[in-house]
PDB file of C-alpha atoms in Angstrom:
ATOM      1  CA  MET A   1     -22.076 129.237 -63.928  1.00  0.00           C
ATOM      2  CA  HIS A   2     -23.435 131.190 -60.974  1.00  0.00           C
ATOM      3  CA  GLN A   3     -26.762 132.865 -61.633  1.00  0.00           C
ATOM      4  CA  PRO A   4     -27.367 136.238 -60.013  1.00  0.00           C
ATOM      5  CA  TYR A   5     -30.287 136.208 -57.592  1.00  0.00           C
ATOM      6  CA  VAL A   6     -32.690 138.982 -58.597  1.00  0.00           C
ATOM      7  CA  LEU A   7     -35.564 140.341 -56.515  1.00  0.00           C
ATOM      8  CA  ILE A   8     -38.222 142.434 -58.240  1.00  0.00           C
ATOM      9  CA  HIS A   9     -40.408 144.670 -56.105  1.00  0.00           C
ATOM     10  CA  GLN A  10     -43.020 146.403 -58.247  1.00  0.00           C
ATOM     11  CA  ALA A  11     -46.549 147.522 -57.492  1.00  0.00           C
ATOM     12  CA  ARG A  12     -47.913 146.927 -60.990  1.00  0.00           C
ATOM     13  CA  PRO A  13     -48.357 143.282 -62.052  1.00  0.00           C
ATOM     14  CA  SER A  14     -47.756 144.229 -65.693  1.00  0.00           C
ATOM     15  CA  HIS A  15     -44.352 145.676 -64.741  1.00  0.00           C
ATOM     16  CA  GLN A  16     -43.570 142.599 -62.629  1.00  0.00           C
ATOM     17  CA  ILE A  17     -44.172 140.348 -65.621  1.00  0.00           C
ATOM     18  CA  LEU A  18     -42.272 142.593 -68.034  1.00  0.00           C
ATOM     19  CA  LEU A  19     -39.212 142.794 -65.770  1.00  0.00           C
ATOM     20  CA  HIS A  20     -39.244 139.050 -65.060  1.00  0.00           C
ATOM     21  CA  GLN A  21     -39.437 138.260 -68.785  1.00  0.00           C
ATOM     22  CA  ALA A  22     -36.721 140.815 -69.557  1.00  0.00           C
ATOM     23  CA  CYS A  23     -34.424 139.080 -67.046  1.00  0.00           C
ATOM     24  CA  ASN A  24     -35.198 135.667 -68.543  1.00  0.00           C
ATOM     25  CA  ALA A  25     -34.577 136.949 -72.083  1.00  0.00           C
ATOM     26  CA  LEU A  26     -31.002 137.776 -71.053  1.00  0.00           C
ATOM     27  CA  GLY A  27     -30.400 134.428 -69.370  1.00  0.00           C
ATOM     28  CA  VAL A  28     -31.110 135.500 -65.789  1.00  0.00           C
ATOM     29  CA  PHE A  29     -33.471 132.892 -64.368  1.00  0.00           C
ATOM     30  CA  ASP A  30     -33.020 133.071 -60.581  1.00  0.00           C
ATOM     31  CA  VAL A  31     -35.673 135.780 -60.305  1.00  0.00           C
ATOM     32  CA  ARG A  32     -38.260 136.279 -57.588  1.00  0.00           C
ATOM     33  CA  ILE A  33     -41.138 138.745 -57.537  1.00  0.00           C
ATOM     34  CA  THR A  34     -42.139 140.070 -54.129  1.00  0.00           C
ATOM     35  CA  HIS A  35     -45.785 140.859 -53.517  1.00  0.00           C
ATOM     36  CA  ASP A  36     -45.503 143.400 -50.708  1.00  0.00           C
ATOM     37  CA  LEU A  37     -42.987 144.893 -48.284  1.00  0.00           C
ATOM     38  CA  VAL A  38     -43.448 142.004 -45.836  1.00  0.00           C
ATOM     39  CA  ASP A  39     -42.534 139.522 -48.584  1.00  0.00           C
ATOM     40  CA  LEU A  40     -39.609 141.712 -49.695  1.00  0.00           C
ATOM     41  CA  ASN A  41     -38.259 141.975 -46.144  1.00  0.00           C
ATOM     42  CA  ALA A  42     -38.531 138.194 -45.714  1.00  0.00           C
ATOM     43  CA  CYS A  43     -36.548 137.649 -48.920  1.00  0.00           C
ATOM     44  CA  LEU A  44     -33.903 140.158 -47.854  1.00  0.00           C
ATOM     45  CA  ALA A  45     -33.556 138.452 -44.456  1.00  0.00           C
ATOM     46  CA  ARG A  46     -32.600 135.138 -46.054  1.00  0.00           C
ATOM     47  CA  LYS A  47     -29.044 133.876 -45.787  1.00  0.00           C
ATOM     48  CA  ARG A  48     -28.363 134.507 -49.470  1.00  0.00           C
ATOM     49  CA  GLY A  49     -28.857 138.199 -50.115  1.00  0.00           C
ATOM     50  CA  ALA A  50     -30.047 139.493 -53.442  1.00  0.00           C
ATOM     51  CA  ASP A  51     -27.417 140.225 -56.048  1.00  0.00           C
ATOM     52  CA  LEU A  52     -29.806 142.699 -57.654  1.00  0.00           C
ATOM     53  CA  LEU A  53     -32.891 144.363 -56.228  1.00  0.00           C
ATOM     54  CA  ILE A  54     -35.148 146.030 -58.801  1.00  0.00           C
ATOM     55  CA  LEU A  55     -37.327 148.797 -57.364  1.00  0.00           C
ATOM     56  CA  ASP A  56     -39.750 151.408 -58.658  1.00  0.00           C
ATOM     57  CA  HIS A  57     -39.317 155.075 -57.796  1.00  0.00           C
ATOM     58  CA  ALA A  58     -43.059 155.145 -57.014  1.00  0.00           C
ATOM     59  CA  MET A  59     -42.891 152.414 -54.368  1.00  0.00           C
ATOM     60  CA  LYS A  60     -44.363 153.044 -50.947  1.00  0.00           C
ATOM     61  CA  GLY A  61     -41.908 152.828 -48.081  1.00  0.00           C
ATOM     62  CA  GLY A  62     -38.906 153.452 -50.316  1.00  0.00           C
ATOM     63  CA  GLN A  63     -36.968 155.617 -47.885  1.00  0.00           C
ATOM     64  CA  ALA A  64     -37.433 153.144 -45.017  1.00  0.00           C
ATOM     65  CA  LEU A  65     -36.268 150.340 -47.301  1.00  0.00           C
ATOM     66  CA  LEU A  66     -33.135 152.306 -48.244  1.00  0.00           C
ATOM     67  CA  GLU A  67     -32.381 152.789 -44.541  1.00  0.00           C
ATOM     68  CA  ARG A  68     -32.641 149.039 -44.012  1.00  0.00           C
ATOM     69  CA  LEU A  69     -30.461 148.274 -47.033  1.00  0.00           C
ATOM     70  CA  GLU A  70     -27.833 150.728 -45.809  1.00  0.00           C
ATOM     71  CA  ARG A  71     -27.852 149.175 -42.329  1.00  0.00           C
ATOM     72  CA  ASN A  72     -27.878 145.507 -43.340  1.00  0.00           C
ATOM     73  CA  ARG A  73     -26.255 145.484 -46.798  1.00  0.00           C
ATOM     74  CA  CYS A  74     -28.583 142.643 -47.818  1.00  0.00           C
ATOM     75  CA  SER A  75     -28.459 143.457 -51.529  1.00  0.00           C
ATOM     76  CA  ARG A  76     -25.375 143.840 -53.685  1.00  0.00           C
ATOM     77  CA  ALA A  77     -26.840 146.231 -56.263  1.00  0.00           C
ATOM     78  CA  LEU A  78     -30.001 148.227 -56.902  1.00  0.00           C
ATOM     79  CA  LEU A  79     -31.720 149.002 -60.180  1.00  0.00           C
ATOM     80  CA  PHE A  80     -34.471 151.606 -60.238  1.00  0.00           C
ATOM     81  CA  VAL A  81     -37.201 151.913 -62.845  1.00  0.00           C
ATOM     82  CA  GLY A  82     -39.669 154.689 -63.442  1.00  0.00           C
ATOM     83  CA  CYS A  83     -39.039 158.340 -62.797  1.00  0.00           C
ATOM     84  CA  ALA A  84     -38.667 160.453 -59.726  1.00  0.00           C
ATOM     85  CA  SER A  85     -40.867 163.533 -59.668  1.00  0.00           C
ATOM     86  CA  LYS A  86     -41.525 166.530 -57.492  1.00  0.00           C
ATOM     87  CA  HIS A  87     -44.157 164.414 -55.694  1.00  0.00           C
ATOM     88  CA  ARG A  88     -41.836 161.441 -55.165  1.00  0.00           C
ATOM     89  CA  PRO A  89     -38.272 161.340 -53.863  1.00  0.00           C
ATOM     90  CA  ASN A  90     -35.477 160.279 -56.176  1.00  0.00           C
ATOM     91  CA  LEU A  91     -34.722 156.945 -54.540  1.00  0.00           C
ATOM     92  CA  ALA A  92     -31.732 156.261 -56.801  1.00  0.00           C
ATOM     93  CA  GLU A  93     -30.095 159.517 -55.728  1.00  0.00           C
ATOM     94  CA  GLN A  94     -30.836 158.792 -52.075  1.00  0.00           C
ATOM     95  CA  ALA A  95     -29.409 155.274 -52.411  1.00  0.00           C
ATOM     96  CA  ARG A  96     -26.180 156.631 -53.895  1.00  0.00           C
ATOM     97  CA  GLU A  97     -25.922 159.176 -51.066  1.00  0.00           C
ATOM     98  CA  ARG A  98     -26.161 156.256 -48.608  1.00  0.00           C
ATOM     99  CA  GLY A  99     -23.280 154.479 -50.326  1.00  0.00           C
ATOM    100  CA  LEU A 100     -25.447 151.821 -51.986  1.00  0.00           C
ATOM    101  CA  TRP A 101     -24.499 150.607 -55.462  1.00  0.00           C
ATOM    102  CA  VAL A 102     -27.082 151.792 -57.987  1.00  0.00           C
ATOM    103  CA  LEU A 103     -26.451 149.688 -61.059  1.00  0.00           C
ATOM    104  CA  ALA A 104     -28.888 151.680 -63.203  1.00  0.00           C
ATOM    105  CA  ASP A 105     -31.775 154.121 -63.053  1.00  0.00           C
ATOM    106  CA  LEU A 106     -34.052 153.403 -66.015  1.00  0.00           C
ATOM    107  CA  PRO A 107     -37.261 155.038 -67.245  1.00  0.00           C
ATOM    108  CA  TRP A 108     -40.373 153.309 -68.548  1.00  0.00           C
ATOM    109  CA  PRO A 109     -40.502 151.938 -71.147  1.00  0.00           C
ATOM    110  CA  LEU A 110     -37.223 150.155 -70.490  1.00  0.00           C
ATOM    111  CA  PRO A 111     -34.407 151.243 -72.807  1.00  0.00           C
ATOM    112  CA  VAL A 112     -33.289 147.849 -74.106  1.00  0.00           C
ATOM    113  CA  ARG A 113     -29.588 148.635 -74.560  1.00  0.00           C
ATOM    114  CA  ARG A 114     -29.188 150.072 -71.026  1.00  0.00           C
ATOM    115  CA  TRP A 115     -31.185 147.158 -69.549  1.00  0.00           C
ATOM    116  CA  GLN A 116     -28.882 144.675 -71.293  1.00  0.00           C
ATOM    117  CA  GLN A 117     -25.775 146.501 -70.080  1.00  0.00           C
ATOM    118  CA  ALA A 118     -27.022 146.515 -66.483  1.00  0.00           C
ATOM    119  CA  LEU A 119     -27.865 142.800 -66.470  1.00  0.00           C
ATOM    120  CA  GLN A 120     -24.580 141.883 -68.149  1.00  0.00           C
ATOM    121  CA  ARG A 121     -22.708 143.898 -65.549  1.00  0.00           C
ATOM    122  CA  ILE A 122     -24.374 142.148 -62.604  1.00  0.00           C
ATOM    123  CA  GLN A 123     -23.760 138.765 -64.266  1.00  0.00           C
ATOM    124  CA  THR A 124     -20.070 139.642 -64.630  1.00  0.00           C
ATOM    125  CA  VAL A 125     -19.749 140.850 -61.041  1.00  0.00           C
ATOM    126  CA  THR A 126     -21.419 137.719 -59.640  1.00  0.00           C
ATOM    127  CA  SER A 127     -19.496 135.238 -61.802  1.00  0.00           C
ATOM    128  CA  PRO A 128     -17.161 132.907 -59.846  1.00  0.00           C
ATOM    129  CA  THR A 129     -14.103 134.214 -61.707  1.00  0.00           C
ATOM    130  CA  HIS A 130     -14.868 137.782 -60.596  1.00  0.00           C
ATOM    131  CA  ALA A 131     -16.354 137.315 -57.120  1.00  0.00           C
ATOM    132  CA  HIS A 132     -14.019 137.673 -54.145  1.00  0.00           C
TER     133      HIS A 132
END
């Protein structure tokens, strides 16, 4: 069975670990944590694009990243965690406006049921019987 390739880009190490473990708990093991935007860009430039890119609303450089994702389509789906605020742009909304597929937009702490649904959906979409 094809495993979705998941990239996690989070500023907080505790959130990195939590998200990685949450992926593993649902049987998603092809997971990579990026340490900074340089690392993230290198991962996105690889031949195999990410099936799912998990981002935080509070990330620095979010709007520039969305521009790159729109231009290059190097990730199949996006999942946002955290909350937008009046001090931070709503990256999930901006991604949708750019025509990017936002699989989910989840607050902290992660709502387990919605997390499971999102991961199951990306697993279904990337399965060989579904992929085109």
